[in-house]
Amino acid sequence: FPAYPTLLTDARGSILTITVNRPDALNALSSKVIEDLEHCIGAVSEALTNDDGAWPVRGVVITGAGKAFVAGADIREMTDMTPDEAHAYSSRMQQVTLAIEQLPVPVVAAVNGFALGGGCELAMACDMIYAASTASFGQPEVSLGLVPGFGGSVRLPQYVGQALARELLFTGRRLTAEEAHNAGLVAAIFETVDDLLDGARNTLELVARQSPAAVALVKKTVGQTQGLPTRDGLKIEADAFRQAFTTADKAEGTRAFLAKERPSFPGR
Ligand code: CAA
């Protein structure tokens, strides 16, 4: 994967790390960053659309350069935006968050520092949020006369429940890494940023030992069933279960178990 003007990319084995690299502005999501994310996530998606069983990427880590993960939408750029331009800006980044959710491999947000506004929203579009002990989270839009524009009003209640989400959205109060962990926003906390990146990659290495087809299917199912009535979600799950039975990975996984061997998944 190429580097982009505002992003660094680092592929180690099948794990791709994307680093938002605008540290002078605490990695704020300018239109250029959003465009680069759009292209980068698009390239990952394209690399994974072959059905020949090749999985050049098995997991993605998103992190930030310097002391912030992402300190939000770009406040400087927003000063001169018309309402229609703001709508386009919001919609474009929302599409990026959907593209992350639609990748067939897990994405871990490795939150190394401030994840505020659009930064918290970018993290919440990922499958898991891991945090350094110095990380903080919040939706401070109301302090600027703004509202969340990249999914915060929708995804924050899904992560932490209505009560805390509304408190955070109405007050702009920040959560420490520990509070975010206790609230269910963060899956794991690491002492240092190096440990954080190792932890994110280790989890994705573990994922890479599983069936790629099954991981993609379960990611899709979890995404599709959130917020649905149980009965409707269960129907989608049964369809996914059926689909698993059409894969070569299922044949290999169950065969290997019974033969007491390690599976060698075809990836289809
Ligand atoms: N947009 C543009 N520039 C930003 C920025 C942002 N969101 N956040 C920080 N910066 C810039 C600062 O302007 C500053 O630039 P200069 O050096 O040119 O002055 C530089 O990054 C460093 O920032 P600070 O000096 O403020 O650093 P700090 O350590 O004192 O404070 C901070 C850190 C508490 C994160 C503070 O920068 C801050 O509050 N940032 C804004 C956070 C915020 O409100 N985010 C929400 C944005 S709105 C949004 O995201 C809407 C949406 O949902 C779509």
mmCIF file of C-alpha atoms and ligand atoms in Angstrom:
data_model
loop_
_atom_site.group_PDB
_atom_site.id
_atom_site.type_symbol
_atom_site.label_atom_id
_atom_site.label_comp_id
_atom_site.label_asym_id
_atom_site.label_seq_id
_atom_site.Cartn_x
_atom_site.Cartn_y
_atom_site.Cartn_z
ATOM 1 C CA PHE A 1 0.000 0.000 0.000
ATOM 2 C CA PRO A 2 1.369 3.395 -0.920
ATOM 3 C CA ALA A 3 1.818 6.204 1.577
ATOM 4 C CA TYR A 4 -0.650 9.063 1.271
ATOM 5 C CA PRO A 5 0.123 12.739 1.921
ATOM 6 C CA THR A 6 -1.535 12.643 5.362
ATOM 7 C CA LEU A 7 -1.251 8.925 6.168
ATOM 8 C CA LEU A 8 1.586 6.498 6.799
ATOM 9 C CA THR A 9 1.065 2.867 5.919
ATOM 10 C CA ASP A 10 3.105 -0.019 7.292
ATOM 11 C CA ALA A 11 2.404 -3.600 6.219
ATOM 12 C CA ARG A 12 3.909 -6.276 8.473
ATOM 13 C CA GLY A 13 2.967 -9.710 7.251
ATOM 14 C CA SER A 14 -0.753 -9.483 6.663
ATOM 15 C CA ILE A 15 -1.363 -6.724 9.219
ATOM 16 C CA LEU A 16 -1.609 -3.193 7.817
ATOM 17 C CA THR A 17 -1.118 -0.207 10.123
ATOM 18 C CA ILE A 18 -2.507 3.132 8.964
ATOM 19 C CA THR A 19 -1.217 6.160 10.899
ATOM 20 C CA VAL A 20 -2.952 9.506 10.557
ATOM 21 C CA ASN A 21 0.038 11.778 10.191
ATOM 22 C CA ARG A 22 -0.789 15.428 10.793
ATOM 23 C CA PRO A 23 0.684 15.800 14.256
ATOM 24 C CA ASP A 24 0.967 19.621 14.090
ATOM 25 C CA ALA A 25 -2.838 19.785 14.012
ATOM 26 C CA LEU A 26 -3.246 16.782 16.354
ATOM 27 C CA ASN A 27 -4.244 14.720 13.280
ATOM 28 C CA ALA A 28 -7.487 16.682 12.791
ATOM 29 C CA LEU A 29 -9.594 15.281 9.970
ATOM 30 C CA SER A 30 -9.179 17.880 7.229
ATOM 31 C CA SER A 31 -10.794 17.212 3.848
ATOM 32 C CA LYS A 32 -7.402 15.977 2.681
ATOM 33 C CA VAL A 33 -7.155 13.434 5.508
ATOM 34 C CA ILE A 34 -10.686 12.262 4.741
ATOM 35 C CA GLU A 35 -9.827 11.918 1.040
ATOM 36 C CA ASP A 36 -6.679 9.951 1.884
ATOM 37 C CA LEU A 37 -8.589 7.660 4.265
ATOM 38 C CA GLU A 38 -11.199 7.135 1.558
ATOM 39 C CA HIS A 39 -8.502 6.104 -0.946
ATOM 40 C CA CYS A 40 -6.558 3.983 1.521
ATOM 41 C CA ILE A 41 -9.576 2.057 2.848
ATOM 42 C CA GLY A 42 -10.759 1.734 -0.782
ATOM 43 C CA ALA A 43 -7.413 0.193 -1.754
ATOM 44 C CA VAL A 44 -7.633 -2.320 1.116
ATOM 45 C CA SER A 45 -11.176 -3.204 0.109
ATOM 46 C CA GLU A 46 -10.126 -3.653 -3.512
ATOM 47 C CA ALA A 47 -7.205 -5.891 -2.533
ATOM 48 C CA LEU A 48 -9.696 -8.097 -0.704
ATOM 49 C CA THR A 49 -12.353 -8.413 -3.390
ATOM 50 C CA ASN A 50 -10.682 -11.347 -5.211
ATOM 51 C CA ASP A 51 -12.411 -14.639 -4.509
ATOM 52 C CA ASP A 52 -9.307 -16.722 -5.194
ATOM 53 C CA GLY A 53 -8.764 -17.242 -1.480
ATOM 54 C CA ALA A 54 -5.843 -14.781 -1.302
ATOM 55 C CA TRP A 55 -6.015 -12.505 1.734
ATOM 56 C CA PRO A 56 -3.124 -10.037 1.429
ATOM 57 C CA VAL A 57 -4.498 -8.197 4.481
ATOM 58 C CA ARG A 58 -5.944 -10.037 7.497
ATOM 59 C CA GLY A 59 -6.331 -7.042 9.784
ATOM 60 C CA VAL A 60 -5.925 -3.280 9.941
ATOM 61 C CA VAL A 61 -4.721 -1.048 12.781
ATOM 62 C CA ILE A 62 -5.595 2.656 12.699
ATOM 63 C CA THR A 63 -3.574 4.967 14.943
ATOM 64 C CA GLY A 64 -2.291 8.549 15.128
ATOM 65 C CA ALA A 65 1.168 10.145 14.951
ATOM 66 C CA GLY A 66 2.380 12.068 18.000
ATOM 67 C CA LYS A 67 0.333 12.803 21.112
ATOM 68 C CA ALA A 68 -3.136 12.526 19.572
ATOM 69 C CA PHE A 69 -5.093 9.761 17.910
ATOM 70 C CA VAL A 70 -7.299 12.323 16.150
ATOM 71 C CA ALA A 71 -8.451 15.551 17.869
ATOM 72 C CA GLY A 72 -11.589 15.810 15.746
ATOM 73 C CA ALA A 73 -12.826 17.368 12.568
ATOM 74 C CA ASP A 74 -10.654 20.253 11.393
ATOM 75 C CA ILE A 75 -11.980 23.281 13.278
ATOM 76 C CA ARG A 76 -9.937 25.704 11.169
ATOM 77 C CA GLU A 77 -11.349 24.321 7.935
ATOM 78 C CA MET A 78 -14.892 24.421 9.309
ATOM 79 C CA THR A 79 -14.804 28.169 10.027
ATOM 80 C CA ASP A 80 -15.600 29.096 6.411
ATOM 81 C CA MET A 81 -17.830 26.164 5.446
ATOM 82 C CA THR A 82 -21.351 26.811 4.201
ATOM 83 C CA PRO A 83 -24.107 24.577 5.638
ATOM 84 C CA ASP A 84 -24.205 22.623 2.369
ATOM 85 C CA GLU A 85 -20.435 22.172 2.367
ATOM 86 C CA ALA A 86 -20.677 21.002 5.988
ATOM 87 C CA HIS A 87 -23.293 18.439 4.965
ATOM 88 C CA ALA A 88 -21.006 17.130 2.202
ATOM 89 C CA TYR A 89 -18.039 17.045 4.622
ATOM 90 C CA SER A 90 -20.066 15.078 7.173
ATOM 91 C CA SER A 91 -21.499 12.682 4.558
ATOM 92 C CA ARG A 92 -18.095 11.999 3.040
ATOM 93 C CA MET A 93 -16.492 11.008 6.343
ATOM 94 C CA GLN A 94 -19.598 9.013 7.288
ATOM 95 C CA GLN A 95 -19.029 7.017 4.087
ATOM 96 C CA VAL A 96 -15.448 6.368 5.205
ATOM 97 C CA THR A 97 -16.747 5.030 8.538
ATOM 98 C CA LEU A 98 -19.141 2.742 6.653
ATOM 99 C CA ALA A 99 -16.308 1.583 4.373
ATOM 100 C CA ILE A 100 -14.301 0.620 7.487
ATOM 101 C CA GLU A 101 -17.287 -1.321 8.810
ATOM 102 C CA GLN A 102 -17.697 -3.055 5.455
ATOM 103 C CA LEU A 103 -14.084 -4.256 5.175
ATOM 104 C CA PRO A 104 -14.088 -8.067 5.415
ATOM 105 C CA VAL A 105 -11.261 -8.000 7.988
ATOM 106 C CA PRO A 106 -11.216 -6.614 11.532
ATOM 107 C CA VAL A 107 -9.986 -3.088 12.153
ATOM 108 C CA VAL A 108 -8.525 -2.098 15.531
ATOM 109 C CA ALA A 109 -8.362 1.544 16.565
ATOM 110 C CA ALA A 110 -5.129 1.886 18.559
ATOM 111 C CA VAL A 111 -5.933 5.092 20.425
ATOM 112 C CA ASN A 112 -2.616 6.581 21.493
ATOM 113 C CA GLY A 113 -3.890 9.932 22.803
ATOM 114 C CA PHE A 114 -6.797 12.350 22.263
ATOM 115 C CA ALA A 115 -9.774 10.774 20.460
ATOM 116 C CA LEU A 116 -12.145 13.718 20.443
ATOM 117 C CA GLY A 117 -15.126 14.527 18.235
ATOM 118 C CA GLY A 118 -14.367 13.074 14.810
ATOM 119 C CA GLY A 119 -11.482 11.125 16.385
ATOM 120 C CA CYS A 120 -13.774 9.298 18.781
ATOM 121 C CA GLU A 121 -16.134 8.762 15.844
ATOM 122 C CA LEU A 122 -13.356 7.269 13.685
ATOM 123 C CA ALA A 123 -12.386 4.934 16.555
ATOM 124 C CA MET A 124 -16.006 3.828 17.034
ATOM 125 C CA ALA A 125 -16.265 2.829 13.355
ATOM 126 C CA CYS A 126 -13.534 0.250 14.003
ATOM 127 C CA ASP A 127 -14.267 -3.251 15.276
ATOM 128 C CA MET A 128 -12.362 -2.804 18.523
ATOM 129 C CA ILE A 129 -10.849 0.114 20.385
ATOM 130 C CA TYR A 130 -7.588 -0.461 22.251
ATOM 131 C CA ALA A 131 -6.184 2.461 24.217
ATOM 132 C CA ALA A 132 -2.916 3.639 25.716
ATOM 133 C CA SER A 133 -3.248 4.653 29.373
ATOM 134 C CA THR A 134 -2.865 8.297 28.271
ATOM 135 C CA ALA A 135 -5.776 8.174 25.800
ATOM 136 C CA SER A 136 -8.922 10.221 26.266
ATOM 137 C CA PHE A 137 -12.282 10.145 24.560
ATOM 138 C CA GLY A 138 -15.092 12.625 24.123
ATOM 139 C CA GLN A 139 -17.576 14.363 21.872
ATOM 140 C CA PRO A 140 -16.901 18.053 22.625
ATOM 141 C CA GLU A 141 -18.883 19.389 19.649
ATOM 142 C CA VAL A 142 -21.417 21.284 21.785
ATOM 143 C CA SER A 143 -18.573 23.407 23.206
ATOM 144 C CA LEU A 144 -18.077 24.697 19.635
ATOM 145 C CA GLY A 145 -21.759 25.142 18.793
ATOM 146 C CA LEU A 146 -21.527 21.994 16.682
ATOM 147 C CA VAL A 147 -22.954 18.516 16.811
ATOM 148 C CA PRO A 148 -21.251 15.212 15.954
ATOM 149 C CA GLY A 149 -21.061 14.751 12.202
ATOM 150 C CA PHE A 150 -19.200 11.488 11.674
ATOM 151 C CA GLY A 151 -21.492 9.079 13.535
ATOM 152 C CA GLY A 152 -21.078 10.007 17.231
ATOM 153 C CA SER A 153 -24.747 10.539 17.990
ATOM 154 C CA VAL A 154 -25.513 7.111 16.538
ATOM 155 C CA ARG A 155 -22.565 4.939 17.569
ATOM 156 C CA LEU A 156 -21.748 6.322 21.053
ATOM 157 C CA PRO A 157 -25.083 5.136 22.544
ATOM 158 C CA GLN A 158 -24.488 1.742 20.917
ATOM 159 C CA TYR A 159 -21.161 1.443 22.739
ATOM 160 C CA VAL A 160 -21.881 2.932 26.171
ATOM 161 C CA GLY A 161 -25.678 2.972 26.431
ATOM 162 C CA GLN A 162 -28.081 5.897 26.354
ATOM 163 C CA ALA A 163 -27.456 7.317 29.826
ATOM 164 C CA LEU A 164 -23.705 7.880 29.606
ATOM 165 C CA ALA A 165 -23.827 8.694 25.872
ATOM 166 C CA ARG A 166 -26.309 11.512 26.407
ATOM 167 C CA GLU A 167 -24.307 12.868 29.333
ATOM 168 C CA LEU A 168 -21.145 12.905 27.203
ATOM 169 C CA LEU A 169 -22.874 14.369 24.141
ATOM 170 C CA PHE A 170 -24.584 17.148 26.150
ATOM 171 C CA THR A 171 -21.619 18.106 28.335
ATOM 172 C CA GLY A 172 -18.641 17.362 26.068
ATOM 173 C CA ARG A 173 -16.983 15.772 29.121
ATOM 174 C CA ARG A 174 -13.912 13.674 28.361
ATOM 175 C CA LEU A 175 -13.403 10.097 29.539
ATOM 176 C CA THR A 176 -10.007 8.800 30.598
ATOM 177 C CA ALA A 177 -8.845 5.508 29.084
ATOM 178 C CA GLU A 178 -9.850 3.745 32.287
ATOM 179 C CA GLU A 179 -13.324 5.304 32.338
ATOM 180 C CA ALA A 180 -13.772 4.442 28.653
ATOM 181 C CA HIS A 181 -12.716 0.867 29.430
ATOM 182 C CA ASN A 182 -15.191 0.636 32.304
ATOM 183 C CA ALA A 183 -17.921 2.051 30.045
ATOM 184 C CA GLY A 184 -17.365 -0.624 27.380
ATOM 185 C CA LEU A 185 -15.997 1.766 24.766
ATOM 186 C CA VAL A 186 -12.453 0.404 25.047
ATOM 187 C CA ALA A 187 -11.662 -3.315 24.885
ATOM 188 C CA ALA A 188 -8.183 -3.187 26.460
ATOM 189 C CA ILE A 189 -5.736 -0.650 27.947
ATOM 190 C CA PHE A 190 -1.946 -0.731 27.517
ATOM 191 C CA GLU A 191 0.668 1.086 29.581
ATOM 192 C CA THR A 192 2.644 2.532 26.652
ATOM 193 C CA VAL A 193 1.987 3.334 22.991
ATOM 194 C CA ASP A 194 4.488 0.632 21.923
ATOM 195 C CA ASP A 195 2.590 -1.932 24.011
ATOM 196 C CA LEU A 196 -0.644 -0.648 22.486
ATOM 197 C CA LEU A 197 0.536 -1.219 18.913
ATOM 198 C CA ASP A 198 1.973 -4.633 19.821
ATOM 199 C CA GLY A 199 -1.308 -5.537 21.521
ATOM 200 C CA ALA A 200 -3.376 -4.512 18.500
ATOM 201 C CA ARG A 201 -1.121 -6.444 16.119
ATOM 202 C CA ASN A 202 -1.045 -9.510 18.402
ATOM 203 C CA THR A 203 -4.838 -9.672 18.406
ATOM 204 C CA LEU A 204 -4.920 -9.414 14.632
ATOM 205 C CA GLU A 205 -2.231 -12.139 14.356
ATOM 206 C CA LEU A 206 -4.554 -14.340 16.379
ATOM 207 C CA VAL A 207 -7.397 -13.466 13.997
ATOM 208 C CA ALA A 208 -5.114 -14.344 11.066
ATOM 209 C CA ARG A 209 -4.906 -17.939 12.316
ATOM 210 C CA GLN A 210 -8.683 -18.352 11.999
ATOM 211 C CA SER A 211 -10.751 -18.964 8.880
ATOM 212 C CA PRO A 212 -10.745 -15.747 6.796
ATOM 213 C CA ALA A 213 -14.152 -16.579 5.354
ATOM 214 C CA ALA A 214 -15.638 -17.143 8.814
ATOM 215 C CA VAL A 215 -14.097 -13.965 10.260
ATOM 216 C CA ALA A 216 -15.507 -11.935 7.350
ATOM 217 C CA LEU A 217 -18.918 -13.535 7.805
ATOM 218 C CA VAL A 218 -19.055 -12.978 11.548
ATOM 219 C CA LYS A 219 -17.944 -9.330 11.148
ATOM 220 C CA LYS A 220 -20.742 -8.799 8.646
ATOM 221 C CA THR A 221 -23.292 -10.519 10.878
ATOM 222 C CA VAL A 222 -22.386 -8.547 13.993
ATOM 223 C CA GLY A 223 -22.568 -5.328 11.954
ATOM 224 C CA GLN A 224 -25.917 -6.153 10.387
ATOM 225 C CA THR A 225 -27.662 -7.306 13.554
ATOM 226 C CA GLN A 226 -26.813 -4.411 15.914
ATOM 227 C CA GLY A 227 -29.953 -2.651 17.084
ATOM 228 C CA LEU A 228 -32.336 -5.106 15.423
ATOM 229 C CA PRO A 229 -35.056 -6.867 17.385
ATOM 230 C CA THR A 230 -33.651 -10.231 18.561
ATOM 231 C CA ARG A 231 -35.920 -12.244 16.266
ATOM 232 C CA ASP A 232 -34.750 -10.321 13.153
ATOM 233 C CA GLY A 233 -31.098 -10.549 14.181
ATOM 234 C CA LEU A 234 -31.392 -14.295 14.702
ATOM 235 C CA LYS A 235 -32.727 -14.743 11.153
ATOM 236 C CA ILE A 236 -29.644 -12.976 9.785
ATOM 237 C CA GLU A 237 -27.450 -15.164 11.990
ATOM 238 C CA ALA A 238 -29.083 -18.374 10.701
ATOM 239 C CA ASP A 239 -28.471 -17.196 7.114
ATOM 240 C CA ALA A 240 -24.806 -16.565 7.949
ATOM 241 C CA PHE A 241 -24.604 -20.001 9.571
ATOM 242 C CA ARG A 242 -25.986 -21.511 6.373
ATOM 243 C CA GLN A 243 -23.472 -19.547 4.307
ATOM 244 C CA ALA A 244 -20.578 -20.871 6.400
ATOM 245 C CA PHE A 245 -21.581 -24.363 5.261
ATOM 246 C CA THR A 246 -20.907 -23.363 1.636
ATOM 247 C CA THR A 247 -17.241 -22.532 2.334
ATOM 248 C CA ALA A 248 -14.114 -24.609 1.818
ATOM 249 C CA ASP A 249 -12.867 -23.139 5.124
ATOM 250 C CA LYS A 250 -15.676 -24.883 7.029
ATOM 251 C CA ALA A 251 -14.861 -28.192 5.353
ATOM 252 C CA GLU A 252 -11.181 -27.796 6.239
ATOM 253 C CA GLY A 253 -11.753 -26.494 9.784
ATOM 254 C CA THR A 254 -14.057 -29.338 10.799
ATOM 255 C CA ARG A 255 -11.933 -31.976 8.990
ATOM 256 C CA ALA A 256 -8.750 -30.772 10.704
ATOM 257 C CA PHE A 257 -10.416 -30.787 14.131
ATOM 258 C CA LEU A 258 -11.541 -34.396 13.769
ATOM 259 C CA ALA A 259 -8.154 -35.448 12.351
ATOM 260 C CA LYS A 260 -6.447 -33.664 15.288
ATOM 261 C CA GLU A 261 -4.485 -31.500 12.839
ATOM 262 C CA ARG A 262 -3.989 -27.736 12.464
ATOM 263 C CA PRO A 263 -6.317 -26.421 9.764
ATOM 264 C CA SER A 264 -4.899 -24.920 6.608
ATOM 265 C CA PHE A 265 -7.722 -22.661 5.522
ATOM 266 C CA PRO A 266 -8.207 -22.146 1.776
ATOM 267 C CA GLY A 267 -9.674 -18.682 2.559
ATOM 268 C CA ARG A 268 -12.888 -19.295 0.635
HETATM 269 N N1 CAA B 1 -8.874 21.073 14.291
HETATM 270 C C1 CAA B 1 -7.887 21.850 13.856
HETATM 271 N N2 CAA B 1 -6.769 22.079 14.563
HETATM 272 C C2 CAA B 1 -6.663 21.478 15.768
HETATM 273 C C3 CAA B 1 -7.668 20.649 16.282
HETATM 274 C C4 CAA B 1 -8.823 20.433 15.485
HETATM 275 N N3 CAA B 1 -9.817 19.633 15.881
HETATM 276 N N4 CAA B 1 -7.298 20.206 17.510
HETATM 277 C C5 CAA B 1 -6.091 20.755 17.740
HETATM 278 N N5 CAA B 1 -5.708 21.519 16.696
HETATM 279 C C6 CAA B 1 -4.459 22.280 16.547
HETATM 280 C C7 CAA B 1 -4.450 23.489 17.462
HETATM 281 O O1 CAA B 1 -5.159 24.557 16.851
HETATM 282 C C8 CAA B 1 -2.979 23.742 17.590
HETATM 283 O O2 CAA B 1 -2.530 24.384 16.419
HETATM 284 P P1 CAA B 1 -1.463 25.624 16.531
HETATM 285 O O3 CAA B 1 -0.227 24.988 17.065
HETATM 286 O O4 CAA B 1 -1.347 26.065 15.121
HETATM 287 O O5 CAA B 1 -2.065 26.614 17.467
HETATM 288 C C9 CAA B 1 -2.381 22.336 17.563
HETATM 289 O O6 CAA B 1 -3.374 21.487 16.988
HETATM 290 C C10 CAA B 1 -2.075 21.804 18.958
HETATM 291 O O7 CAA B 1 -3.258 21.905 19.729
HETATM 292 P P2 CAA B 1 -3.289 22.572 21.186
HETATM 293 O O8 CAA B 1 -2.243 23.631 21.283
HETATM 294 O O9 CAA B 1 -4.693 22.977 21.485
HETATM 295 O O10 CAA B 1 -2.847 21.321 22.086
HETATM 296 P P3 CAA B 1 -3.184 21.081 23.614
HETATM 297 O O11 CAA B 1 -2.352 19.931 24.030
HETATM 298 O O12 CAA B 1 -3.083 22.343 24.397
HETATM 299 O O13 CAA B 1 -4.727 20.655 23.658
HETATM 300 C C11 CAA B 1 -6.665 19.419 22.897
HETATM 301 C C12 CAA B 1 -5.126 19.446 23.085
HETATM 302 C C13 CAA B 1 -7.354 19.410 24.267
HETATM 303 C C14 CAA B 1 -7.000 18.149 22.132
HETATM 304 C C15 CAA B 1 -7.105 20.672 22.120
HETATM 305 O O14 CAA B 1 -6.299 20.787 20.965
HETATM 306 C C16 CAA B 1 -8.529 20.637 21.663
HETATM 307 O O15 CAA B 1 -9.424 20.849 22.458
HETATM 308 N N6 CAA B 1 -8.767 20.380 20.354
HETATM 309 C C17 CAA B 1 -10.080 20.396 19.761
HETATM 310 C C18 CAA B 1 -10.867 19.162 20.169
HETATM 311 C C19 CAA B 1 -12.269 19.265 19.626
HETATM 312 O O16 CAA B 1 -13.050 20.107 19.982
HETATM 313 N N7 CAA B 1 -12.623 18.337 18.711
HETATM 314 C C20 CAA B 1 -13.924 18.277 18.095
HETATM 315 C C21 CAA B 1 -13.892 18.971 16.767
HETATM 316 S S1 CAA B 1 -15.524 19.149 16.081
HETATM 317 C C22 CAA B 1 -15.840 17.646 15.380
HETATM 318 O O17 CAA B 1 -15.069 16.706 15.442
HETATM 319 C C23 CAA B 1 -17.150 17.571 14.666
HETATM 320 C C24 CAA B 1 -17.505 16.250 14.139
HETATM 321 O O18 CAA B 1 -17.918 15.345 14.840
HETATM 322 C C25 CAA B 1 -17.496 16.022 12.717
#
